[in-house]
């Protein structure tokens, strides 16, 4: 009886050990990424303060994902990662404030391009990041083509970042070469970040011509390495300048022309544009305020990084 009990316990322990090893192996394979492309169709863009030009939240069915584009790098939208921002500004040969404006333009560009359902291709490879939601690398295909290619072609991202052979291709070389060609064209045409005048401190002072949001005619002829995606041919249109909310492509409007009545702004619903009309609040501070929501009242502005007693006393009267 004792012998049977002993061997029974040993057998159970062995089974448990095998199960644990198998689970660990499965988890390791998942973290390394699937070798086959996982195709997520009819994805929807999820607005999130942490979204930017090359990293964003999406929904696919009942699931939420955080994706980071392969191959491309759009400038940061705030000063939270200064080293990276300085590197990006140097790449485009612009100032750091201008790089932030380019990053905001890229963020708005991506939001517009993903306003309709799109397809994501991912290996579920870990893209790291600071979000609590795990971030994965992906290719994103809109009705007008590959999103990363569109960003680079419009001068809103650089040919830089983690690389993988796109679906339908054996290696990444062709995609790298194509992106470099698009980057060279954007630089030559002086669009997006390549069209910013380094002599000015703020990109929005240059007017809408500095950031031309458009899908050039060449985009209609891009190869589409997404073999199982049946998309209609993109419409070829003339360059158009969109009007993103609070983005750098808006017409030059100084704070003096756009005075905000005291006590009129709702701290929890104000747009970035509304926040920047308050003297002392720029784009970076507006982004921090939005990220710190919700507030119980405007009295909580003091807990926002960068708002000390003097700034608080200056801006508080503008809020309800």
Tab-separated table of C-alpha atoms in Angstrom:
chain	number	residue	atom	x	y	z
A	1	UNK	CA	0.000	0.000	0.000
A	2	UNK	CA	2.831	2.383	0.901
A	3	UNK	CA	4.739	1.452	-2.267
A	4	UNK	CA	1.673	2.183	-4.414
A	5	UNK	CA	1.143	5.529	-2.686
A	6	UNK	CA	4.802	6.455	-3.187
A	7	UNK	CA	4.843	5.630	-6.897
A	8	UNK	CA	1.498	7.320	-7.386
A	9	UNK	CA	2.906	10.541	-5.954
A	10	UNK	CA	6.006	10.215	-8.115
A	11	UNK	CA	3.852	9.670	-11.212
A	12	UNK	CA	1.691	12.705	-10.478
A	13	UNK	CA	4.781	14.836	-9.868
A	14	UNK	CA	6.277	13.710	-13.170
A	15	UNK	CA	3.075	14.563	-15.035
A	16	UNK	CA	2.955	18.012	-13.423
A	17	UNK	CA	6.598	18.620	-14.365
A	18	UNK	CA	5.941	17.662	-17.981
A	19	UNK	CA	2.895	19.961	-18.142
A	20	UNK	CA	4.892	22.868	-16.711
A	21	UNK	CA	7.710	22.338	-19.200
A	22	UNK	CA	5.248	22.166	-22.097
A	23	UNK	CA	3.513	25.350	-20.930
A	24	UNK	CA	6.840	27.159	-20.668
A	25	UNK	CA	7.784	26.035	-24.177
A	26	UNK	CA	4.473	27.266	-25.591
A	27	UNK	CA	4.884	30.605	-23.810
A	28	UNK	CA	8.439	30.921	-25.164
A	29	UNK	CA	7.275	30.250	-28.721
A	30	UNK	CA	4.500	32.819	-28.295
A	31	UNK	CA	6.985	35.446	-27.128
A	32	UNK	CA	9.340	34.667	-29.981
A	33	UNK	CA	6.453	35.215	-32.347
A	34	UNK	CA	4.554	32.947	-34.659
A	35	UNK	CA	6.426	31.871	-37.798
A	36	UNK	CA	3.242	32.218	-39.813
A	37	UNK	CA	1.600	35.576	-40.396
A	38	UNK	CA	-1.500	36.133	-38.339
A	39	UNK	CA	-3.937	38.101	-40.507
A	40	UNK	CA	-6.407	40.304	-38.659
A	41	UNK	CA	-9.016	41.731	-41.012
A	42	UNK	CA	-11.577	44.482	-40.408
A	43	UNK	CA	-9.449	46.048	-37.695
A	44	UNK	CA	-10.632	49.298	-36.135
A	45	UNK	CA	-8.553	52.168	-34.811
A	46	UNK	CA	-9.001	52.840	-31.086
A	47	UNK	CA	-8.370	56.460	-30.003
A	48	UNK	CA	-5.838	56.571	-27.192
A	49	UNK	CA	-3.654	59.414	-25.853
A	50	UNK	CA	-0.600	57.161	-26.208
A	51	UNK	CA	-1.128	56.615	-29.953
A	52	UNK	CA	1.360	58.178	-32.335
A	53	UNK	CA	2.285	57.878	-35.991
A	54	UNK	CA	3.808	54.404	-35.850
A	55	UNK	CA	2.252	52.886	-32.711
A	56	UNK	CA	-1.455	52.645	-31.955
A	57	UNK	CA	-4.276	50.673	-30.369
A	58	UNK	CA	-6.639	48.664	-32.574
A	59	UNK	CA	-9.521	46.283	-32.119
A	60	UNK	CA	-9.966	43.057	-34.067
A	61	UNK	CA	-13.208	41.375	-33.161
A	62	UNK	CA	-13.503	41.310	-29.356
A	63	UNK	CA	-9.761	41.767	-28.813
A	64	UNK	CA	-7.666	44.899	-28.366
A	65	UNK	CA	-4.095	45.050	-29.631
A	66	UNK	CA	-1.263	47.549	-29.499
A	67	UNK	CA	0.740	47.486	-32.731
A	68	UNK	CA	4.076	49.037	-33.713
A	69	UNK	CA	4.829	49.338	-37.429
A	70	UNK	CA	7.768	47.496	-38.915
A	71	UNK	CA	10.521	49.402	-40.769
A	72	UNK	CA	9.484	52.984	-39.952
A	73	UNK	CA	9.923	55.481	-37.145
A	74	UNK	CA	7.778	58.596	-36.770
A	75	UNK	CA	9.012	61.387	-34.459
A	76	UNK	CA	7.794	61.502	-30.877
A	77	UNK	CA	4.809	63.692	-30.024
A	78	UNK	CA	6.144	65.007	-26.711
A	79	UNK	CA	9.354	65.420	-24.709
A	80	UNK	CA	8.980	62.273	-22.610
A	81	UNK	CA	11.854	60.529	-24.456
A	82	UNK	CA	14.347	63.366	-25.072
A	83	UNK	CA	17.257	61.261	-26.376
A	84	UNK	CA	15.133	59.618	-29.035
A	85	UNK	CA	13.561	62.942	-29.949
A	86	UNK	CA	16.953	64.602	-30.364
A	87	UNK	CA	18.065	61.743	-32.626
A	88	UNK	CA	14.911	62.082	-34.751
A	89	UNK	CA	15.301	65.859	-35.028
A	90	UNK	CA	18.904	65.403	-36.139
A	91	UNK	CA	17.840	62.892	-38.793
A	92	UNK	CA	15.403	65.364	-40.386
A	93	UNK	CA	17.824	68.276	-39.757
A	94	UNK	CA	15.214	70.203	-37.789
A	95	UNK	CA	14.835	71.471	-34.235
A	96	UNK	CA	13.346	69.396	-31.425
A	97	UNK	CA	10.136	71.501	-31.246
A	98	UNK	CA	9.745	71.044	-34.995
A	99	UNK	CA	10.275	67.293	-34.661
A	100	UNK	CA	7.424	67.194	-32.148
A	101	UNK	CA	5.218	68.996	-34.681
A	102	UNK	CA	6.163	66.445	-37.343
A	103	UNK	CA	5.328	63.674	-34.880
A	104	UNK	CA	1.920	65.196	-34.232
A	105	UNK	CA	1.342	65.481	-37.967
A	106	UNK	CA	2.238	61.784	-38.346
A	107	UNK	CA	-0.150	60.887	-35.527
A	108	UNK	CA	-3.003	62.723	-37.236
A	109	UNK	CA	-2.070	61.220	-40.610
A	110	UNK	CA	-2.276	57.715	-39.158
A	111	UNK	CA	-5.586	58.457	-37.437
A	112	UNK	CA	-7.064	59.600	-40.748
A	113	UNK	CA	-5.722	56.649	-42.737
A	114	UNK	CA	-7.103	54.204	-40.170
A	115	UNK	CA	-10.520	55.828	-39.970
A	116	UNK	CA	-11.858	52.964	-42.105
A	117	UNK	CA	-11.402	49.213	-41.495
A	118	UNK	CA	-7.914	47.909	-42.266
A	119	UNK	CA	-5.894	44.690	-42.142
A	120	UNK	CA	-2.973	43.918	-39.831
A	121	UNK	CA	-0.295	41.279	-40.433
A	122	UNK	CA	1.643	40.229	-37.354
A	123	UNK	CA	3.902	37.489	-35.996
A	124	UNK	CA	3.038	38.650	-32.469
A	125	UNK	CA	6.703	39.563	-32.047
A	126	UNK	CA	7.316	41.648	-28.944
A	127	UNK	CA	7.838	45.339	-29.783
A	128	UNK	CA	8.406	46.232	-26.136
A	129	UNK	CA	7.208	49.663	-25.026
A	130	UNK	CA	6.006	51.206	-21.769
A	131	UNK	CA	2.317	50.371	-22.032
A	132	UNK	CA	0.701	47.811	-19.740
A	133	UNK	CA	-0.765	46.237	-22.889
A	134	UNK	CA	1.870	44.152	-24.683
A	135	UNK	CA	2.898	45.705	-27.982
A	136	UNK	CA	3.526	43.709	-31.170
A	137	UNK	CA	5.173	44.514	-34.492
A	138	UNK	CA	2.828	44.553	-37.497
A	139	UNK	CA	2.350	45.566	-41.100
A	140	UNK	CA	-0.855	47.531	-41.617
A	141	UNK	CA	-2.635	47.610	-44.954
A	142	UNK	CA	-5.187	50.334	-45.665
A	143	UNK	CA	-7.240	50.737	-48.821
A	144	UNK	CA	-4.457	52.997	-50.129
A	145	UNK	CA	-1.600	50.618	-49.419
A	146	UNK	CA	0.928	49.964	-46.683
A	147	UNK	CA	0.683	52.523	-43.872
A	148	UNK	CA	4.421	52.609	-43.200
A	149	UNK	CA	5.149	53.326	-46.850
A	150	UNK	CA	2.617	56.145	-46.870
A	151	UNK	CA	4.181	57.737	-43.789
A	152	UNK	CA	7.664	57.672	-45.303
A	153	UNK	CA	6.476	58.883	-48.710
A	154	UNK	CA	4.832	61.874	-47.038
A	155	UNK	CA	7.923	62.746	-45.020
A	156	UNK	CA	6.287	61.867	-41.704
A	157	UNK	CA	8.536	58.946	-40.766
A	158	UNK	CA	12.040	57.739	-41.478
A	159	UNK	CA	13.185	54.458	-42.983
A	160	UNK	CA	14.351	53.052	-39.675
A	161	UNK	CA	13.333	50.387	-37.191
A	162	UNK	CA	12.790	46.671	-36.638
A	163	UNK	CA	12.670	44.731	-39.899
A	164	UNK	CA	11.074	41.506	-41.082
A	165	UNK	CA	10.359	39.973	-44.476
A	166	UNK	CA	6.880	41.285	-45.420
A	167	UNK	CA	4.163	38.768	-46.274
A	168	UNK	CA	4.852	37.360	-49.719
A	169	UNK	CA	8.570	38.287	-49.731
A	170	UNK	CA	11.564	36.145	-48.755
A	171	UNK	CA	13.589	38.944	-47.153
A	172	UNK	CA	13.348	42.570	-46.144
A	173	UNK	CA	15.787	43.988	-48.703
A	174	UNK	CA	13.219	44.981	-51.320
A	175	UNK	CA	11.067	46.753	-48.772
A	176	UNK	CA	14.049	48.635	-47.339
A	177	UNK	CA	15.071	49.771	-50.825
A	178	UNK	CA	11.556	50.933	-51.652
A	179	UNK	CA	11.240	52.860	-48.417
A	180	UNK	CA	14.588	54.523	-49.053
A	181	UNK	CA	13.376	55.562	-52.484
A	182	UNK	CA	10.233	57.053	-50.952
A	183	UNK	CA	12.294	58.863	-48.338
A	184	UNK	CA	14.564	60.319	-51.021
A	185	UNK	CA	11.534	61.520	-52.979
A	186	UNK	CA	9.996	63.148	-49.912
A	187	UNK	CA	13.291	64.875	-49.129
A	188	UNK	CA	13.656	66.095	-52.704
A	189	UNK	CA	10.082	67.418	-52.767
A	190	UNK	CA	10.538	68.957	-49.294
A	191	UNK	CA	7.350	67.580	-47.811
A	192	UNK	CA	6.542	66.600	-44.250
A	193	UNK	CA	9.550	66.824	-41.954
A	194	UNK	CA	11.801	67.505	-44.925
A	195	UNK	CA	9.899	70.722	-45.696
A	196	UNK	CA	10.327	72.352	-42.299
A	197	UNK	CA	12.378	75.525	-42.212
A	198	UNK	CA	15.039	75.073	-39.544
A	199	UNK	CA	15.186	78.838	-39.097
A	200	UNK	CA	11.779	78.863	-37.427
A	201	UNK	CA	11.029	77.607	-33.966
A	202	UNK	CA	7.530	76.268	-34.621
A	203	UNK	CA	6.535	74.293	-37.703
A	204	UNK	CA	2.961	75.598	-37.603
A	205	UNK	CA	4.262	79.128	-38.285
A	206	UNK	CA	5.057	78.088	-41.818
A	207	UNK	CA	1.463	77.474	-42.809
A	208	UNK	CA	-0.110	74.363	-44.323
A	209	UNK	CA	2.372	74.035	-47.172
A	210	UNK	CA	5.049	72.689	-44.828
A	211	UNK	CA	3.108	69.482	-44.218
A	212	UNK	CA	1.412	68.212	-47.384
A	213	UNK	CA	-0.824	65.298	-46.426
A	214	UNK	CA	-1.447	63.402	-49.602
A	215	UNK	CA	-1.241	60.042	-51.256
A	216	UNK	CA	0.895	60.593	-54.366
A	217	UNK	CA	0.087	58.973	-57.677
A	218	UNK	CA	2.982	56.554	-57.189
A	219	UNK	CA	1.132	54.927	-54.306
A	220	UNK	CA	-1.401	53.466	-56.725
A	221	UNK	CA	1.334	51.326	-58.247
A	222	UNK	CA	2.975	50.055	-55.082
A	223	UNK	CA	3.427	46.311	-54.893
A	224	UNK	CA	1.095	44.847	-52.319
A	225	UNK	CA	2.872	42.009	-50.488
A	226	UNK	CA	-0.361	40.940	-48.796
A	227	UNK	CA	-1.447	37.991	-50.972
A	228	UNK	CA	-4.667	37.134	-49.161
A	229	UNK	CA	-6.018	40.666	-49.023
A	230	UNK	CA	-8.392	41.657	-51.797
A	231	UNK	CA	-8.474	45.453	-51.671
A	232	UNK	CA	-9.966	47.747	-54.315
A	233	UNK	CA	-7.502	49.841	-56.268
A	234	UNK	CA	-6.789	53.121	-54.457
A	235	UNK	CA	-8.213	56.292	-55.841
A	236	UNK	CA	-5.604	58.643	-57.241
A	237	UNK	CA	-6.239	62.186	-56.170
A	238	UNK	CA	-4.452	65.481	-56.210
A	239	UNK	CA	-2.566	66.511	-53.097
A	240	UNK	CA	-4.912	67.768	-50.432
A	241	UNK	CA	-4.199	69.413	-47.119
A	242	UNK	CA	-6.352	68.024	-44.283
A	243	UNK	CA	-7.378	69.951	-41.234
A	244	UNK	CA	-6.355	67.839	-38.244
A	245	UNK	CA	-7.464	68.962	-34.821
A	246	UNK	CA	-4.721	71.041	-33.283
A	247	UNK	CA	-2.140	69.702	-35.749
A	248	UNK	CA	0.708	71.661	-37.318
A	249	UNK	CA	-1.002	71.990	-40.707
A	250	UNK	CA	-3.506	74.507	-39.466
A	251	UNK	CA	-3.285	78.082	-40.555
A	252	UNK	CA	-1.193	80.314	-38.391
A	253	UNK	CA	-3.308	81.491	-35.495
A	254	UNK	CA	-1.610	83.263	-32.628
A	255	UNK	CA	-2.896	83.082	-29.089
A	256	UNK	CA	-3.557	86.794	-29.217
A	257	UNK	CA	-6.142	86.312	-31.951
A	258	UNK	CA	-7.793	83.449	-30.179
A	259	UNK	CA	-8.485	84.708	-26.675
A	260	UNK	CA	-10.115	82.326	-24.267
A	261	UNK	CA	-12.707	83.778	-21.867
A	262	UNK	CA	-11.900	83.174	-18.225
A	263	UNK	CA	-13.578	80.177	-16.634
A	264	UNK	CA	-14.875	78.703	-19.896
A	265	UNK	CA	-12.711	75.612	-20.465
A	266	UNK	CA	-13.765	72.182	-19.210
A	267	UNK	CA	-10.593	70.471	-17.997
A	268	UNK	CA	-11.856	66.969	-18.887
A	269	UNK	CA	-13.265	67.609	-22.375
A	270	UNK	CA	-11.138	70.412	-23.844
A	271	UNK	CA	-9.308	69.592	-27.057
A	272	UNK	CA	-5.602	70.130	-27.444
A	273	UNK	CA	-6.301	73.196	-29.572
A	274	UNK	CA	-8.509	74.692	-26.877
A	275	UNK	CA	-5.910	74.021	-24.204
A	276	UNK	CA	-3.140	75.715	-26.191
A	277	UNK	CA	-5.160	78.927	-26.394
A	278	UNK	CA	-4.526	79.402	-22.686
A	279	UNK	CA	-1.434	81.584	-22.118
A	280	UNK	CA	1.339	79.406	-20.761
A	281	UNK	CA	0.072	76.096	-22.198
A	282	UNK	CA	1.872	74.755	-25.254
A	283	UNK	CA	1.449	71.514	-27.160
A	284	UNK	CA	3.619	69.510	-24.771
A	285	UNK	CA	1.790	70.735	-21.667
A	286	UNK	CA	-1.588	70.208	-23.367
A	287	UNK	CA	-0.623	66.602	-24.096
A	288	UNK	CA	0.340	66.087	-20.450
A	289	UNK	CA	-2.980	67.509	-19.268
A	290	UNK	CA	-4.921	65.234	-21.608
A	291	UNK	CA	-2.879	62.208	-20.500
A	292	UNK	CA	-3.567	62.990	-16.812
A	293	UNK	CA	-7.355	62.903	-17.192
A	294	UNK	CA	-9.796	62.496	-15.627
A	295	UNK	CA	-9.628	65.334	-13.080
A	296	UNK	CA	-12.057	65.815	-10.224
A	297	UNK	CA	-11.811	69.548	-10.959
A	298	UNK	CA	-9.382	72.017	-12.483
A	299	UNK	CA	-7.861	72.371	-9.014
A	300	UNK	CA	-6.047	69.095	-9.747
A	301	UNK	CA	-3.941	70.753	-12.447
A	302	UNK	CA	-1.135	70.997	-9.905
A	303	UNK	CA	-0.542	67.264	-10.188
A	304	UNK	CA	0.398	67.610	-13.869
A	305	UNK	CA	4.148	67.488	-14.416
A	306	UNK	CA	5.515	70.943	-15.164
A	307	UNK	CA	2.711	72.933	-13.548
A	308	UNK	CA	4.106	74.660	-10.490
A	309	UNK	CA	2.472	77.227	-8.240
A	310	UNK	CA	3.165	80.167	-10.553
A	311	UNK	CA	1.916	78.477	-13.721
A	312	UNK	CA	-1.108	77.121	-11.852
A	313	UNK	CA	-2.026	80.603	-10.640
A	314	UNK	CA	-1.703	81.900	-14.188
A	315	UNK	CA	-3.794	79.274	-15.972
A	316	UNK	CA	-6.375	78.306	-13.345
A	317	UNK	CA	-8.770	81.228	-14.056
A	318	UNK	CA	-9.312	79.952	-17.614
A	319	UNK	CA	-10.877	76.699	-16.419
A	320	UNK	CA	-14.296	76.004	-14.969
